[in-house]
Amino acid sequence: MIRTVKILGVGVLCAWLAACTTPAPPYAASVSNVEVTAKLGSAISVGKFEFDKGKESELNEVGARASNFPSPVNGSYADYFADAAMKELRAAGKFDAASPKALTGTLIKNHLSAAGLNTNDAALQVRFKLAEGTKVTYDKLVSAEHQWESAFLGAIAIPRALDQYIATIQKLMRSLFSDPDFVRATGK
């Protein structure tokens, strides 16, 4: 009897732990970003995105309450942000893997909070660079912050937090692709 209770307890614990680690959803380009990105001068490629030195572990963790959401792109949020940029550019017809103009990025801040009872927030910072060969034509720190109404129940708050985290990344991408300096650097 005690053995059955222990086995059942271990089974419940394993199921609970598995439920608390779910990959983040794949990034999807937004319609408003496609409209902005389509105005870029020329198609560009996407190069390597990386973490700010010494902060790899901190920046590669995204969670809400007791749940963790590993990146679905190579287990790396740096790669997730590169994938987001590529999807936005591709959706707007401005991605060319062979372009000599390459966008790279360094993830500086990657914050998601769903702990609030009234509001939750996300804050992101990426240093984006656009270079043609060794000539850097754009180098700027781009930030995005977003706040939304929370819910007491985790079953509502956690999925909402993930949706809003992606909305914050979309906001970051829109800030980059609509920056007049970036538009000029792409040749327009």
PDB file of C-alpha atoms in Angstrom:
ATOM      1  CA  MET A   1       0.000   0.000   0.000  1.00  0.00           C
ATOM      2  CA  ILE A   2       2.767   2.479   0.961  1.00  0.00           C
ATOM      3  CA  ARG A   3       4.683   1.460  -2.161  1.00  0.00           C
ATOM      4  CA  THR A   4       1.631   2.194  -4.329  1.00  0.00           C
ATOM      5  CA  VAL A   5       1.218   5.625  -2.725  1.00  0.00           C
ATOM      6  CA  LYS A   6       4.913   6.404  -3.327  1.00  0.00           C
ATOM      7  CA  ILE A   7       4.720   5.332  -6.963  1.00  0.00           C
ATOM      8  CA  LEU A   8       1.558   7.357  -7.456  1.00  0.00           C
ATOM      9  CA  GLY A   9       3.206  10.364  -5.757  1.00  0.00           C
ATOM     10  CA  VAL A  10       6.275  10.108  -7.987  1.00  0.00           C
ATOM     11  CA  GLY A  11       4.009   9.857 -11.043  1.00  0.00           C
ATOM     12  CA  VAL A  12       2.063  12.962 -10.047  1.00  0.00           C
ATOM     13  CA  LEU A  13       5.310  14.857  -9.347  1.00  0.00           C
ATOM     14  CA  CYS A  14       6.730  13.889 -12.755  1.00  0.00           C
ATOM     15  CA  ALA A  15       3.536  14.954 -14.518  1.00  0.00           C
ATOM     16  CA  TRP A  16       3.561  18.282 -12.656  1.00  0.00           C
ATOM     17  CA  LEU A  17       7.222  18.919 -13.500  1.00  0.00           C
ATOM     18  CA  ALA A  18       6.646  18.100 -17.170  1.00  0.00           C
ATOM     19  CA  ALA A  19       3.704  20.503 -17.290  1.00  0.00           C
ATOM     20  CA  CYS A  20       5.873  23.297 -15.899  1.00  0.00           C
ATOM     21  CA  THR A  21       8.381  23.166 -18.736  1.00  0.00           C
ATOM     22  CA  THR A  22       6.787  23.841 -22.097  1.00  0.00           C
ATOM     23  CA  PRO A  23       8.620  25.280 -25.094  1.00  0.00           C
ATOM     24  CA  ALA A  24       7.716  28.846 -25.999  1.00  0.00           C
ATOM     25  CA  PRO A  25       5.482  29.068 -29.060  1.00  0.00           C
ATOM     26  CA  PRO A  26       7.136  29.650 -32.432  1.00  0.00           C
ATOM     27  CA  TYR A  27       7.448  33.309 -33.388  1.00  0.00           C
ATOM     28  CA  ALA A  28       4.978  34.642 -35.958  1.00  0.00           C
ATOM     29  CA  ALA A  29       5.447  37.835 -37.972  1.00  0.00           C
ATOM     30  CA  SER A  30       2.811  40.496 -37.382  1.00  0.00           C
ATOM     31  CA  VAL A  31       0.816  42.177 -40.146  1.00  0.00           C
ATOM     32  CA  SER A  32       1.752  45.667 -38.951  1.00  0.00           C
ATOM     33  CA  ASN A  33       5.443  44.710 -38.952  1.00  0.00           C
ATOM     34  CA  VAL A  34       5.204  43.349 -42.499  1.00  0.00           C
ATOM     35  CA  GLU A  35       3.836  46.695 -43.677  1.00  0.00           C
ATOM     36  CA  VAL A  36       6.705  48.577 -41.987  1.00  0.00           C
ATOM     37  CA  THR A  37       9.412  46.101 -43.039  1.00  0.00           C
ATOM     38  CA  ALA A  38       8.281  46.139 -46.671  1.00  0.00           C
ATOM     39  CA  LYS A  39       9.454  49.786 -46.826  1.00  0.00           C
ATOM     40  CA  LEU A  40      13.111  48.862 -46.227  1.00  0.00           C
ATOM     41  CA  GLY A  41      15.498  49.746 -49.056  1.00  0.00           C
ATOM     42  CA  SER A  42      16.961  46.374 -49.935  1.00  0.00           C
ATOM     43  CA  ALA A  43      16.711  42.784 -48.831  1.00  0.00           C
ATOM     44  CA  ILE A  44      19.108  41.753 -46.066  1.00  0.00           C
ATOM     45  CA  SER A  45      20.408  38.547 -44.538  1.00  0.00           C
ATOM     46  CA  VAL A  46      20.341  37.575 -40.876  1.00  0.00           C
ATOM     47  CA  GLY A  47      23.607  36.608 -39.237  1.00  0.00           C
ATOM     48  CA  LYS A  48      24.489  35.438 -35.768  1.00  0.00           C
ATOM     49  CA  PHE A  49      22.630  36.654 -32.695  1.00  0.00           C
ATOM     50  CA  GLU A  50      24.311  36.150 -29.328  1.00  0.00           C
ATOM     51  CA  PHE A  51      23.911  36.829 -25.625  1.00  0.00           C
ATOM     52  CA  ASP A  52      25.556  39.702 -23.791  1.00  0.00           C
ATOM     53  CA  LYS A  53      28.841  38.317 -22.458  1.00  0.00           C
ATOM     54  CA  GLY A  54      28.558  36.711 -19.032  1.00  0.00           C
ATOM     55  CA  LYS A  55      24.737  36.790 -19.039  1.00  0.00           C
ATOM     56  CA  GLU A  56      24.034  33.757 -21.240  1.00  0.00           C
ATOM     57  CA  SER A  57      22.236  31.741 -18.563  1.00  0.00           C
ATOM     58  CA  GLU A  58      20.134  34.660 -17.311  1.00  0.00           C
ATOM     59  CA  LEU A  59      19.122  35.787 -20.804  1.00  0.00           C
ATOM     60  CA  ASN A  60      18.280  32.278 -21.989  1.00  0.00           C
ATOM     61  CA  GLU A  61      15.608  31.735 -19.313  1.00  0.00           C
ATOM     62  CA  VAL A  62      12.031  32.804 -19.857  1.00  0.00           C
ATOM     63  CA  GLY A  63       9.402  31.819 -17.331  1.00  0.00           C
ATOM     64  CA  ALA A  64       6.117  32.821 -15.828  1.00  0.00           C
ATOM     65  CA  ARG A  65       5.265  31.912 -12.252  1.00  0.00           C
ATOM     66  CA  ALA A  66       6.467  28.295 -11.789  1.00  0.00           C
ATOM     67  CA  SER A  67       6.613  27.545 -15.519  1.00  0.00           C
ATOM     68  CA  ASN A  68       9.706  27.664 -17.718  1.00  0.00           C
ATOM     69  CA  PHE A  69       9.559  28.157 -21.468  1.00  0.00           C
ATOM     70  CA  PRO A  70      12.714  27.035 -23.262  1.00  0.00           C
ATOM     71  CA  SER A  71      13.297  28.480 -26.718  1.00  0.00           C
ATOM     72  CA  PRO A  72      11.986  26.232 -29.500  1.00  0.00           C
ATOM     73  CA  VAL A  73      14.880  27.403 -31.726  1.00  0.00           C
ATOM     74  CA  ASN A  74      17.976  25.392 -30.793  1.00  0.00           C
ATOM     75  CA  GLY A  75      17.162  25.945 -27.097  1.00  0.00           C
ATOM     76  CA  SER A  76      18.524  29.491 -27.458  1.00  0.00           C
ATOM     77  CA  TYR A  77      16.687  32.801 -27.126  1.00  0.00           C
ATOM     78  CA  ALA A  78      19.469  34.456 -29.118  1.00  0.00           C
ATOM     79  CA  ASP A  79      18.522  32.119 -31.983  1.00  0.00           C
ATOM     80  CA  TYR A  80      14.818  32.796 -31.285  1.00  0.00           C
ATOM     81  CA  PHE A  81      15.367  36.532 -31.822  1.00  0.00           C
ATOM     82  CA  ALA A  82      17.360  35.849 -35.028  1.00  0.00           C
ATOM     83  CA  ASP A  83      14.500  33.643 -36.217  1.00  0.00           C
ATOM     84  CA  ALA A  84      11.997  36.407 -35.384  1.00  0.00           C
ATOM     85  CA  ALA A  85      13.951  38.927 -37.476  1.00  0.00           C
ATOM     86  CA  MET A  86      14.215  36.451 -40.344  1.00  0.00           C
ATOM     87  CA  LYS A  87      10.474  35.691 -40.268  1.00  0.00           C
ATOM     88  CA  GLU A  88       9.583  39.400 -40.290  1.00  0.00           C
ATOM     89  CA  LEU A  89      11.952  40.089 -43.200  1.00  0.00           C
ATOM     90  CA  ARG A  90      10.810  37.012 -45.131  1.00  0.00           C
ATOM     91  CA  ALA A  91       7.109  37.887 -44.689  1.00  0.00           C
ATOM     92  CA  ALA A  92       7.803  41.371 -46.096  1.00  0.00           C
ATOM     93  CA  GLY A  93       9.873  40.061 -49.016  1.00  0.00           C
ATOM     94  CA  LYS A  94      13.019  41.686 -47.578  1.00  0.00           C
ATOM     95  CA  PHE A  95      15.048  38.592 -46.661  1.00  0.00           C
ATOM     96  CA  ASP A  96      17.875  37.380 -48.876  1.00  0.00           C
ATOM     97  CA  ALA A  97      20.248  34.817 -47.385  1.00  0.00           C
ATOM     98  CA  ALA A  98      22.880  35.811 -49.963  1.00  0.00           C
ATOM     99  CA  SER A  99      22.695  39.572 -49.281  1.00  0.00           C
ATOM    100  CA  PRO A 100      25.990  41.157 -48.253  1.00  0.00           C
ATOM    101  CA  LYS A 101      24.015  43.323 -45.797  1.00  0.00           C
ATOM    102  CA  ALA A 102      23.744  41.191 -42.648  1.00  0.00           C
ATOM    103  CA  LEU A 103      21.730  41.911 -39.516  1.00  0.00           C
ATOM    104  CA  THR A 104      23.203  40.633 -36.236  1.00  0.00           C
ATOM    105  CA  GLY A 105      22.225  41.175 -32.642  1.00  0.00           C
ATOM    106  CA  THR A 106      23.315  40.910 -29.041  1.00  0.00           C
ATOM    107  CA  LEU A 107      20.572  40.148 -26.540  1.00  0.00           C
ATOM    108  CA  ILE A 108      21.027  42.510 -23.573  1.00  0.00           C
ATOM    109  CA  LYS A 109      17.721  42.132 -21.700  1.00  0.00           C
ATOM    110  CA  ASN A 110      15.106  39.365 -21.866  1.00  0.00           C
ATOM    111  CA  HIS A 111      12.560  39.797 -19.078  1.00  0.00           C
ATOM    112  CA  LEU A 112       9.059  38.350 -18.652  1.00  0.00           C
ATOM    113  CA  SER A 113       7.059  38.628 -15.433  1.00  0.00           C
ATOM    114  CA  ALA A 114       3.657  37.102 -14.740  1.00  0.00           C
ATOM    115  CA  ALA A 115       3.873  37.372 -10.959  1.00  0.00           C
ATOM    116  CA  GLY A 116       1.660  40.429 -10.602  1.00  0.00           C
ATOM    117  CA  LEU A 117      -1.934  40.200  -9.485  1.00  0.00           C
ATOM    118  CA  ASN A 118      -3.000  43.322 -11.423  1.00  0.00           C
ATOM    119  CA  THR A 119      -0.421  43.792 -14.169  1.00  0.00           C
ATOM    120  CA  ASN A 120       2.435  41.875 -15.738  1.00  0.00           C
ATOM    121  CA  ASP A 121       5.236  43.050 -17.969  1.00  0.00           C
ATOM    122  CA  ALA A 122       7.996  42.206 -20.401  1.00  0.00           C
ATOM    123  CA  ALA A 123      11.129  44.198 -21.228  1.00  0.00           C
ATOM    124  CA  LEU A 124      13.586  43.478 -24.032  1.00  0.00           C
ATOM    125  CA  GLN A 125      16.811  45.052 -25.290  1.00  0.00           C
ATOM    126  CA  VAL A 126      18.899  44.024 -28.259  1.00  0.00           C
ATOM    127  CA  ARG A 127      21.933  45.753 -29.761  1.00  0.00           C
ATOM    128  CA  PHE A 128      21.299  45.402 -33.484  1.00  0.00           C
ATOM    129  CA  LYS A 129      24.010  45.850 -36.093  1.00  0.00           C
ATOM    130  CA  LEU A 130      23.721  45.954 -39.847  1.00  0.00           C
ATOM    131  CA  ALA A 131      26.967  45.503 -41.718  1.00  0.00           C
ATOM    132  CA  GLU A 132      28.071  45.125 -45.292  1.00  0.00           C
ATOM    133  CA  GLY A 133      31.301  43.201 -45.061  1.00  0.00           C
ATOM    134  CA  THR A 134      33.378  44.944 -42.393  1.00  0.00           C
ATOM    135  CA  LYS A 135      31.544  48.262 -42.761  1.00  0.00           C
ATOM    136  CA  VAL A 136      28.942  48.710 -40.006  1.00  0.00           C
ATOM    137  CA  THR A 137      26.089  50.873 -41.286  1.00  0.00           C
ATOM    138  CA  TYR A 138      23.801  50.595 -38.241  1.00  0.00           C
ATOM    139  CA  ASP A 139      24.615  49.958 -34.580  1.00  0.00           C
ATOM    140  CA  LYS A 140      21.945  50.775 -32.027  1.00  0.00           C
ATOM    141  CA  LEU A 141      20.425  49.493 -28.797  1.00  0.00           C
ATOM    142  CA  VAL A 142      16.703  48.924 -29.377  1.00  0.00           C
ATOM    143  CA  SER A 143      14.300  48.392 -26.470  1.00  0.00           C
ATOM    144  CA  ALA A 144      10.687  47.372 -26.079  1.00  0.00           C
ATOM    145  CA  GLU A 145       8.547  47.287 -22.963  1.00  0.00           C
ATOM    146  CA  HIS A 146       5.009  46.048 -22.666  1.00  0.00           C
ATOM    147  CA  GLN A 147       2.514  45.801 -19.821  1.00  0.00           C
ATOM    148  CA  TRP A 148      -0.816  43.993 -19.692  1.00  0.00           C
ATOM    149  CA  GLU A 149      -3.618  43.141 -17.305  1.00  0.00           C
ATOM    150  CA  SER A 150      -2.973  40.092 -15.173  1.00  0.00           C
ATOM    151  CA  ALA A 151      -5.167  37.328 -13.850  1.00  0.00           C
ATOM    152  CA  PHE A 152      -5.016  35.586 -10.491  1.00  0.00           C
ATOM    153  CA  LEU A 153      -5.416  32.121 -12.020  1.00  0.00           C
ATOM    154  CA  GLY A 154      -2.232  30.728 -13.502  1.00  0.00           C
ATOM    155  CA  ALA A 155      -4.260  28.908 -16.173  1.00  0.00           C
ATOM    156  CA  ILE A 156      -5.170  32.347 -17.554  1.00  0.00           C
ATOM    157  CA  ALA A 157      -2.110  34.401 -16.578  1.00  0.00           C
ATOM    158  CA  ILE A 158       0.577  32.083 -17.986  1.00  0.00           C
ATOM    159  CA  PRO A 159      -0.758  31.676 -21.559  1.00  0.00           C
ATOM    160  CA  ARG A 160      -1.539  35.397 -21.615  1.00  0.00           C
ATOM    161  CA  ALA A 161       2.051  36.135 -20.545  1.00  0.00           C
ATOM    162  CA  LEU A 162       3.438  34.020 -23.404  1.00  0.00           C
ATOM    163  CA  ASP A 163       1.185  35.765 -25.931  1.00  0.00           C
ATOM    164  CA  GLN A 164       2.243  39.165 -24.602  1.00  0.00           C
ATOM    165  CA  TYR A 165       5.928  38.169 -24.592  1.00  0.00           C
ATOM    166  CA  ILE A 166       5.674  37.494 -28.336  1.00  0.00           C
ATOM    167  CA  ALA A 167       3.798  40.794 -28.748  1.00  0.00           C
ATOM    168  CA  THR A 168       6.751  42.485 -27.029  1.00  0.00           C
ATOM    169  CA  ILE A 169       9.196  40.874 -29.473  1.00  0.00           C
ATOM    170  CA  GLN A 170       6.987  42.075 -32.332  1.00  0.00           C
ATOM    171  CA  LYS A 171       7.092  45.559 -30.826  1.00  0.00           C
ATOM    172  CA  LEU A 172      10.919  45.347 -30.661  1.00  0.00           C
ATOM    173  CA  MET A 173      11.116  44.273 -34.311  1.00  0.00           C
ATOM    174  CA  ARG A 174       8.767  47.091 -35.357  1.00  0.00           C
ATOM    175  CA  SER A 175      10.992  49.589 -33.503  1.00  0.00           C
ATOM    176  CA  LEU A 176      14.030  48.303 -35.396  1.00  0.00           C
ATOM    177  CA  PHE A 177      12.471  48.133 -38.862  1.00  0.00           C
ATOM    178  CA  SER A 178      10.786  51.545 -38.545  1.00  0.00           C
ATOM    179  CA  ASP A 179      13.902  53.334 -37.226  1.00  0.00           C
ATOM    180  CA  PRO A 180      14.811  55.952 -39.881  1.00  0.00           C
ATOM    181  CA  ASP A 181      18.525  55.204 -39.334  1.00  0.00           C
ATOM    182  CA  PHE A 182      17.920  51.510 -40.041  1.00  0.00           C
ATOM    183  CA  VAL A 183      15.812  52.298 -43.105  1.00  0.00           C
ATOM    184  CA  ARG A 184      18.654  54.510 -44.434  1.00  0.00           C
ATOM    185  CA  ALA A 185      21.214  51.783 -43.711  1.00  0.00           C
ATOM    186  CA  THR A 186      19.265  49.337 -45.880  1.00  0.00           C
ATOM    187  CA  GLY A 187      19.655  51.671 -48.824  1.00  0.00           C
ATOM    188  CA  LYS A 188      16.478  53.726 -48.949  1.00  0.00           C
TER     189      LYS A 188
END
